[in-house]
Short mmCIF file of C-alpha atoms in Angstrom, two decimals:
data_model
loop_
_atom_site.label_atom_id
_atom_site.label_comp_id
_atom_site.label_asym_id
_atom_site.label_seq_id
_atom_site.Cartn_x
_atom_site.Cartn_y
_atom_site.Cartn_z
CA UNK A 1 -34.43 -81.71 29.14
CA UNK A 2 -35.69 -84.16 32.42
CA UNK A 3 -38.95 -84.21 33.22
CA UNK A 4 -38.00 -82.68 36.21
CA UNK A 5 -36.04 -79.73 35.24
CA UNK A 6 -38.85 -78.88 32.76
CA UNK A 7 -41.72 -79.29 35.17
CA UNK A 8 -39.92 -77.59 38.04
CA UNK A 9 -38.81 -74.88 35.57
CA UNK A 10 -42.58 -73.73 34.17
CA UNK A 11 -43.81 -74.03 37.53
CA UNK A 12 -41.66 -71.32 38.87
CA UNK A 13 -42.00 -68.86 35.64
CA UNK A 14 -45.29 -68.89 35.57
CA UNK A 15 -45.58 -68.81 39.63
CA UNK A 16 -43.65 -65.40 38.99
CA UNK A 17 -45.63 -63.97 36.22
CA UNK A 18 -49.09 -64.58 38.18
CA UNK A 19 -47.65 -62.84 40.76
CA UNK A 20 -46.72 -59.99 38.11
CA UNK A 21 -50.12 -60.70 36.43
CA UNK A 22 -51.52 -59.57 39.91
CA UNK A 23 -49.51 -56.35 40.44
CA UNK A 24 -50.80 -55.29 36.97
CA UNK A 25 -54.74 -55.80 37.50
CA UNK A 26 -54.23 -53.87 40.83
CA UNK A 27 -52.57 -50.99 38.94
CA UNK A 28 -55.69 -50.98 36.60
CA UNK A 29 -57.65 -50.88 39.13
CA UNK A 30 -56.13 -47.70 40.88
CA UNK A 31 -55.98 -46.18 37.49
CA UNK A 32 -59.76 -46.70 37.08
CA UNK A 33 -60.43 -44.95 40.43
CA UNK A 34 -57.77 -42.08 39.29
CA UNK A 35 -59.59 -38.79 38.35
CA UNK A 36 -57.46 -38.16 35.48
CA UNK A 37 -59.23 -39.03 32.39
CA UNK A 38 -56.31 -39.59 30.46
CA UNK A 39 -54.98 -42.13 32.87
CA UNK A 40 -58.11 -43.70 32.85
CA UNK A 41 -58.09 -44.41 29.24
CA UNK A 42 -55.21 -46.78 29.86
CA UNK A 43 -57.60 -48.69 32.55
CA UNK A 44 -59.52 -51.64 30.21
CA UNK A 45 -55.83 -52.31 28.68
CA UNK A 46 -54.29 -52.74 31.61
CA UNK A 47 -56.62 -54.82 33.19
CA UNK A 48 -57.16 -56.64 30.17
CA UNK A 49 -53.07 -57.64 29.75
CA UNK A 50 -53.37 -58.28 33.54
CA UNK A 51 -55.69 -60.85 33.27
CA UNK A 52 -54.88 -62.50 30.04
CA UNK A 53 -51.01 -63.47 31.82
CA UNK A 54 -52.67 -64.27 34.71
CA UNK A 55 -54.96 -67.08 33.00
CA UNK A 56 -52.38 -68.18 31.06
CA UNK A 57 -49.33 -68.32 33.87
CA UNK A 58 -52.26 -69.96 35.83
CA UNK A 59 -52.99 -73.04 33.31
CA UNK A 60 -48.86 -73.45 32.69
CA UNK A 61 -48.36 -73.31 36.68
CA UNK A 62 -51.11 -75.72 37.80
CA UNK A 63 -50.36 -78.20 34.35
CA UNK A 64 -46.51 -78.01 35.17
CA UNK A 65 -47.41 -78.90 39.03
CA UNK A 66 -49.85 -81.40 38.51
CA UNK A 67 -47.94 -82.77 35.45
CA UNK A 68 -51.13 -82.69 33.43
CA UNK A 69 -50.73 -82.87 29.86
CA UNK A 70 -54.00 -81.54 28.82
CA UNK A 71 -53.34 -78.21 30.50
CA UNK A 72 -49.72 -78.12 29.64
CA UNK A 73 -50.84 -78.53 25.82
CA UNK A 74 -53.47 -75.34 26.24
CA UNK A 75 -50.74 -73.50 28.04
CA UNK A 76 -48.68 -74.04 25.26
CA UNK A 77 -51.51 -73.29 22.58
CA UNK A 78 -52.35 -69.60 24.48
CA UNK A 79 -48.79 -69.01 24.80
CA UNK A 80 -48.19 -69.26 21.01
CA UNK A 81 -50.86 -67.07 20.46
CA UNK A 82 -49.09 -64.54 22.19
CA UNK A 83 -45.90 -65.38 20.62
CA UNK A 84 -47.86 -64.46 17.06
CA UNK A 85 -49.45 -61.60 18.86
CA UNK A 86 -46.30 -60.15 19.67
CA UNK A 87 -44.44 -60.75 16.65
CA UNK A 88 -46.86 -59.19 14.48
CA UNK A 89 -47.56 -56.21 16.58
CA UNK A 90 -43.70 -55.54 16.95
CA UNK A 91 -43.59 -55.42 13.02
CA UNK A 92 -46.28 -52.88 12.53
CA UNK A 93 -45.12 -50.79 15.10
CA UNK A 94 -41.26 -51.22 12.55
CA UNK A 95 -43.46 -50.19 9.67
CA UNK A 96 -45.50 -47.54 11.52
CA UNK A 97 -42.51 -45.65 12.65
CA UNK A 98 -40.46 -45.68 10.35
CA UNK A 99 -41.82 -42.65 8.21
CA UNK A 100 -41.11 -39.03 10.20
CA UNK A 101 -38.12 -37.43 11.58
CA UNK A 102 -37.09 -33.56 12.78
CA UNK A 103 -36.12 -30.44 10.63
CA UNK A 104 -33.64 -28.88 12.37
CA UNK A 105 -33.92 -24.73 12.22
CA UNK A 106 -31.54 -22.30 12.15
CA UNK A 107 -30.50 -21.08 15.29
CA UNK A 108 -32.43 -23.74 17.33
CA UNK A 109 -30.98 -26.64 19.44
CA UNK A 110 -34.03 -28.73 18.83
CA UNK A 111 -35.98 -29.39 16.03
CA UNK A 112 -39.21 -28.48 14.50
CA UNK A 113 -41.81 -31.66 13.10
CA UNK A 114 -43.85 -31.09 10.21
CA UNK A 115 -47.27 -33.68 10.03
CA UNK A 116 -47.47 -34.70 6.85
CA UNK A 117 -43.89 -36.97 7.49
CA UNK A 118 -45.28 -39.38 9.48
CA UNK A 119 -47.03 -42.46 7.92
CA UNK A 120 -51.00 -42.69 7.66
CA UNK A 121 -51.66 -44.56 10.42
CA UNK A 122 -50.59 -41.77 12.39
CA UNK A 123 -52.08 -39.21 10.35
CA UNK A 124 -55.67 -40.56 10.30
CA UNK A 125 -55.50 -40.64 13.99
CA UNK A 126 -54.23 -37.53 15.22
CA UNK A 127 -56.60 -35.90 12.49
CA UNK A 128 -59.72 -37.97 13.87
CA UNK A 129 -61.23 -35.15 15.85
CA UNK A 130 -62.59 -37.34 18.57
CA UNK A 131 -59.15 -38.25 18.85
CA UNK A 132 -57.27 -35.58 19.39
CA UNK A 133 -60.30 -33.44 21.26
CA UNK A 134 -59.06 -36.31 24.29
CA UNK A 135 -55.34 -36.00 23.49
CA UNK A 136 -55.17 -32.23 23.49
CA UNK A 137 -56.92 -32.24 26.77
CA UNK A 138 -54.34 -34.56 28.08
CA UNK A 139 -51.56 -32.07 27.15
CA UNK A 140 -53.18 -29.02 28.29
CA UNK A 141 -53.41 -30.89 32.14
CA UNK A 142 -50.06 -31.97 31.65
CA UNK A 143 -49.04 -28.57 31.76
CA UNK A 144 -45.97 -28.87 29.90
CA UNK A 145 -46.23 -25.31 28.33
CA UNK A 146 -46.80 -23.61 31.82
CA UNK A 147 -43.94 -24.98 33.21
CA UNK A 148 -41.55 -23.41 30.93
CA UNK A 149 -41.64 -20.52 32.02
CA UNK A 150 -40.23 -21.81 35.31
CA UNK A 151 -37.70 -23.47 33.78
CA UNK A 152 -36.12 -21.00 31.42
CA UNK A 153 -36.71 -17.93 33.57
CA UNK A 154 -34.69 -15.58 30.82
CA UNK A 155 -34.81 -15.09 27.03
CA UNK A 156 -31.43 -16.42 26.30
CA UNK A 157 -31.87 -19.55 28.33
CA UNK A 158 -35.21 -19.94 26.31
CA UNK A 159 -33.71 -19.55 23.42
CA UNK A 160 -31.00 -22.01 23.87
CA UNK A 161 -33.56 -25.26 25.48
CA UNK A 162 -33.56 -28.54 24.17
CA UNK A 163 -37.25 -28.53 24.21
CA UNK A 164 -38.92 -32.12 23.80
CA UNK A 165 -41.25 -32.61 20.28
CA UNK A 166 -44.11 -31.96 22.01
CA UNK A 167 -42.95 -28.51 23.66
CA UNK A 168 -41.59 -27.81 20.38
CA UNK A 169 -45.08 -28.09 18.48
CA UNK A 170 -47.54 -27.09 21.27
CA UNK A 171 -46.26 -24.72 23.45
CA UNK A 172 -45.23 -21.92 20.13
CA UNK A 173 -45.53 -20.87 17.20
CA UNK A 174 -43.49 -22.64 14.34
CA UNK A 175 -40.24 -20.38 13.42
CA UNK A 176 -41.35 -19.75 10.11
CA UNK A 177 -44.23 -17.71 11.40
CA UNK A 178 -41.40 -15.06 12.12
CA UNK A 179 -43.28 -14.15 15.62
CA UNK A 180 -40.62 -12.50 18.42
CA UNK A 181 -40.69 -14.19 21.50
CA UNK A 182 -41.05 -12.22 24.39
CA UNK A 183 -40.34 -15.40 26.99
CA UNK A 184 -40.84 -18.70 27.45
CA UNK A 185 -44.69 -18.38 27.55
CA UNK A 186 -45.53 -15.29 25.47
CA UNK A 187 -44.95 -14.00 21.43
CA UNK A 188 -45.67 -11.13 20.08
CA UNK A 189 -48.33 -11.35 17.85
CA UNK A 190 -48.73 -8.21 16.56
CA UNK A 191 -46.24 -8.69 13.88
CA UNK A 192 -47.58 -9.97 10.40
CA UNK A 193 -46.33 -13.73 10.52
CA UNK A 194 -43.96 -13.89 7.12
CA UNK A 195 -45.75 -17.83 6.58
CA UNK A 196 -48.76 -19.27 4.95
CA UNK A 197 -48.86 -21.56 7.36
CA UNK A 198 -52.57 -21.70 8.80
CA UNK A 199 -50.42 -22.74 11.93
CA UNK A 200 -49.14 -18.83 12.62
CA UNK A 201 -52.74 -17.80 12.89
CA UNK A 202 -53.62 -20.68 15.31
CA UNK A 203 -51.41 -20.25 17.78
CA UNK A 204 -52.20 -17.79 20.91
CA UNK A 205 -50.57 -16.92 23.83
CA UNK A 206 -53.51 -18.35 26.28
CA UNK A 207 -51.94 -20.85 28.16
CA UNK A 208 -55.31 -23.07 27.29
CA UNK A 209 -54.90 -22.39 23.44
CA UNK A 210 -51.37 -21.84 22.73
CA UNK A 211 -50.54 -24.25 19.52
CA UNK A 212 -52.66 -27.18 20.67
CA UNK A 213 -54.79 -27.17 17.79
CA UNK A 214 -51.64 -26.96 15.33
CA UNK A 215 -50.60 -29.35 12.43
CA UNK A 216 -47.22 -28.90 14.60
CA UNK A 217 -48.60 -30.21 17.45
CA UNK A 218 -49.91 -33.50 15.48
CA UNK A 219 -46.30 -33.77 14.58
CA UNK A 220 -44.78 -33.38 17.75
CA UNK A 221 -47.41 -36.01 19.33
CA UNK A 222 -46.76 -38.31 16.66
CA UNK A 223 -43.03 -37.65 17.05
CA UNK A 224 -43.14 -38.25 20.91
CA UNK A 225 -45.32 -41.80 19.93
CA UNK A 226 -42.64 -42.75 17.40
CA UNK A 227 -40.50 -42.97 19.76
CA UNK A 228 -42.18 -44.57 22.74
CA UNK A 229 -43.41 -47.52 19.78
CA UNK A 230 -40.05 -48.00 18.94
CA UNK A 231 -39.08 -48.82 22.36
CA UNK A 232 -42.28 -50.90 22.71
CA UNK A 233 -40.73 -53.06 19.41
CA UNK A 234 -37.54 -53.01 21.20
CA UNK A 235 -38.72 -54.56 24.31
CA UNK A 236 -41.04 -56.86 22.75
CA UNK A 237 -38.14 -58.11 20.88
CA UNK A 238 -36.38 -59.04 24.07
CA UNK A 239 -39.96 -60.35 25.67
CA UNK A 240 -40.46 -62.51 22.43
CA UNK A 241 -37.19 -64.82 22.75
CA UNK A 242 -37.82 -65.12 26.39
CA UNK A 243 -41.03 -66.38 25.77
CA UNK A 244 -39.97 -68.65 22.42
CA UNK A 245 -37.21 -69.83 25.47
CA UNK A 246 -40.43 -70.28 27.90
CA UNK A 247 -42.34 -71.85 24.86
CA UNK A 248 -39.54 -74.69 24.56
CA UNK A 249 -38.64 -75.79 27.74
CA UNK A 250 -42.91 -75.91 28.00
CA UNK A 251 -43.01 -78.38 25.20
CA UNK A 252 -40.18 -80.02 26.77
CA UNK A 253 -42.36 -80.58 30.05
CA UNK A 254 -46.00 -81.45 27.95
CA UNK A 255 -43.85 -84.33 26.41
CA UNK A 256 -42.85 -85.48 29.31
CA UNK A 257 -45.55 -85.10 31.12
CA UNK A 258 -47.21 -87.39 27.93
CA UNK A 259 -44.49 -89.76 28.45
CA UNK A 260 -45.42 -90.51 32.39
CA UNK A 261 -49.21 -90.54 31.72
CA UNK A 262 -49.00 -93.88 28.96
CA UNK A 263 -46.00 -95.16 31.74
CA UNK A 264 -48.83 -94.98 34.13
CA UNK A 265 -51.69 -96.51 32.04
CA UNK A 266 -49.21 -99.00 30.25
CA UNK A 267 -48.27 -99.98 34.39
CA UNK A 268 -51.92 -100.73 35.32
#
């Protein structure tokens, strides 16, 4: 590749990405001023990812304008970094998910997640109590369980929902309990529940209670996180041969730009 086809090439990527780079620390910083506590959880990572690309677009941008090698060979030195970073990470998150899956019940168009499926890593999280003390007071502002009610305004229609893992693990009792629903937002309880399951005796109609504290509810979180890590992998898969593309076409311009620096100082 020419020396100025590489050159011209890094300097616009990496023109672009600290422009990206920016966009990101400035949604950090609205999610730090957010009141939401579990928004603001998200706030050091964001910031942080924000202001790793834009050091590193920074050093490729000014090395690929100035045509400095030096920079151009740190650029290149962070950037596999990230390469590793990203390879390694996407693996785990392979490995991670790749223990769990639904039960499907009897009568139900969705399925039912039981905790002790998913793989350790999960499991000594979501049991941490610290942990899931935060999560479960993200779910119970999310308000998934009160709105279901509003959307399946009948038994039937209830009955018949395509509720998401987390809906399906938090918001009732698990089937095997035996408990009638009522509606969408209500079982009764007086019945004795036909399970061992410590689960049945958990579970209360309060709309601040309901099955948050469940083993189902673990399962339906770590269901719902399966799945958003396994997109994660997917599109880190996709970021990591752009960026091995990125990476070569960078090497392409640190050569060259080594090449003109001895033409200069063999010229002199």
């Amino acid at each position: 590749m020419s020396t100025g086809t590489s050159t011209f090439v890094i300097r616009w990527i990496n023109f672009l990405t600290m422009i990206l780079a920016i966009a990101v620390i400035c949604f950090g910083v609205w999610m730090s001023t957010h009141h939401d506590a579990c928004r603001r959880t998200l706030t050091l990572p964001v910031l942080g990812l924000g202001a790793i690309i834009l050091i590193v677009s920074l050093i490729g941008f000014l090395g690929a304008l100035k045509n400095v090698s030096w920079l151009l060979w740190i650029y290149l030195i962070m950037l596999c970094f990230i390469l590793v970073g990203i390879l390694v990470f996407t693996v785990l998150a392979f490995i991670i998910t790749n223990n769990g899956s639904g039960h499907a019940v009897t009568g139900l168009r969705y399925k039912e997640y039981h905790l002790q499926d998913y793989s350790s890593w999960f499991l000594r999280r979501l049991n941490n109590t610290r942990n899931w003390r935060r999560l479960k007071s993200c779910l119970v502002k999310l308000e998934d369980c009160n709105n279901l009610p509003k959307r399946y305004k009948t038994l039937k229609a209830y009955k018949s929902a395509e509720l998401s893992p987390i809906e399906a693990g938090c918001c009732r009792p698990p089937s095997e309990c035996g408990y009638p629903a009522v509606n969408a937002s209500y079982y009764d309880l007086s019945y004795h529940p036909v399970s061992s399951n410590k689960d049945c005796k958990i579970y209360k109609n309060s709309q601040s209670i309901k099955c948050y504290n469940c083993d189902s509810c673990k399962a339906g979180v770590a269901q719902y996180m399966k799945i958003e890590w396994r997109v994660v992998a997917i599109f880190n898969l996709i970021l990591f041969v752009i960026l091995a593309a990125v990476y070569f076409v960078g090497c392409c311009a640190r050569r060259n730009a080594a090449r003109n620096s001895s033409s200069k100082i063999r010229g002199r």
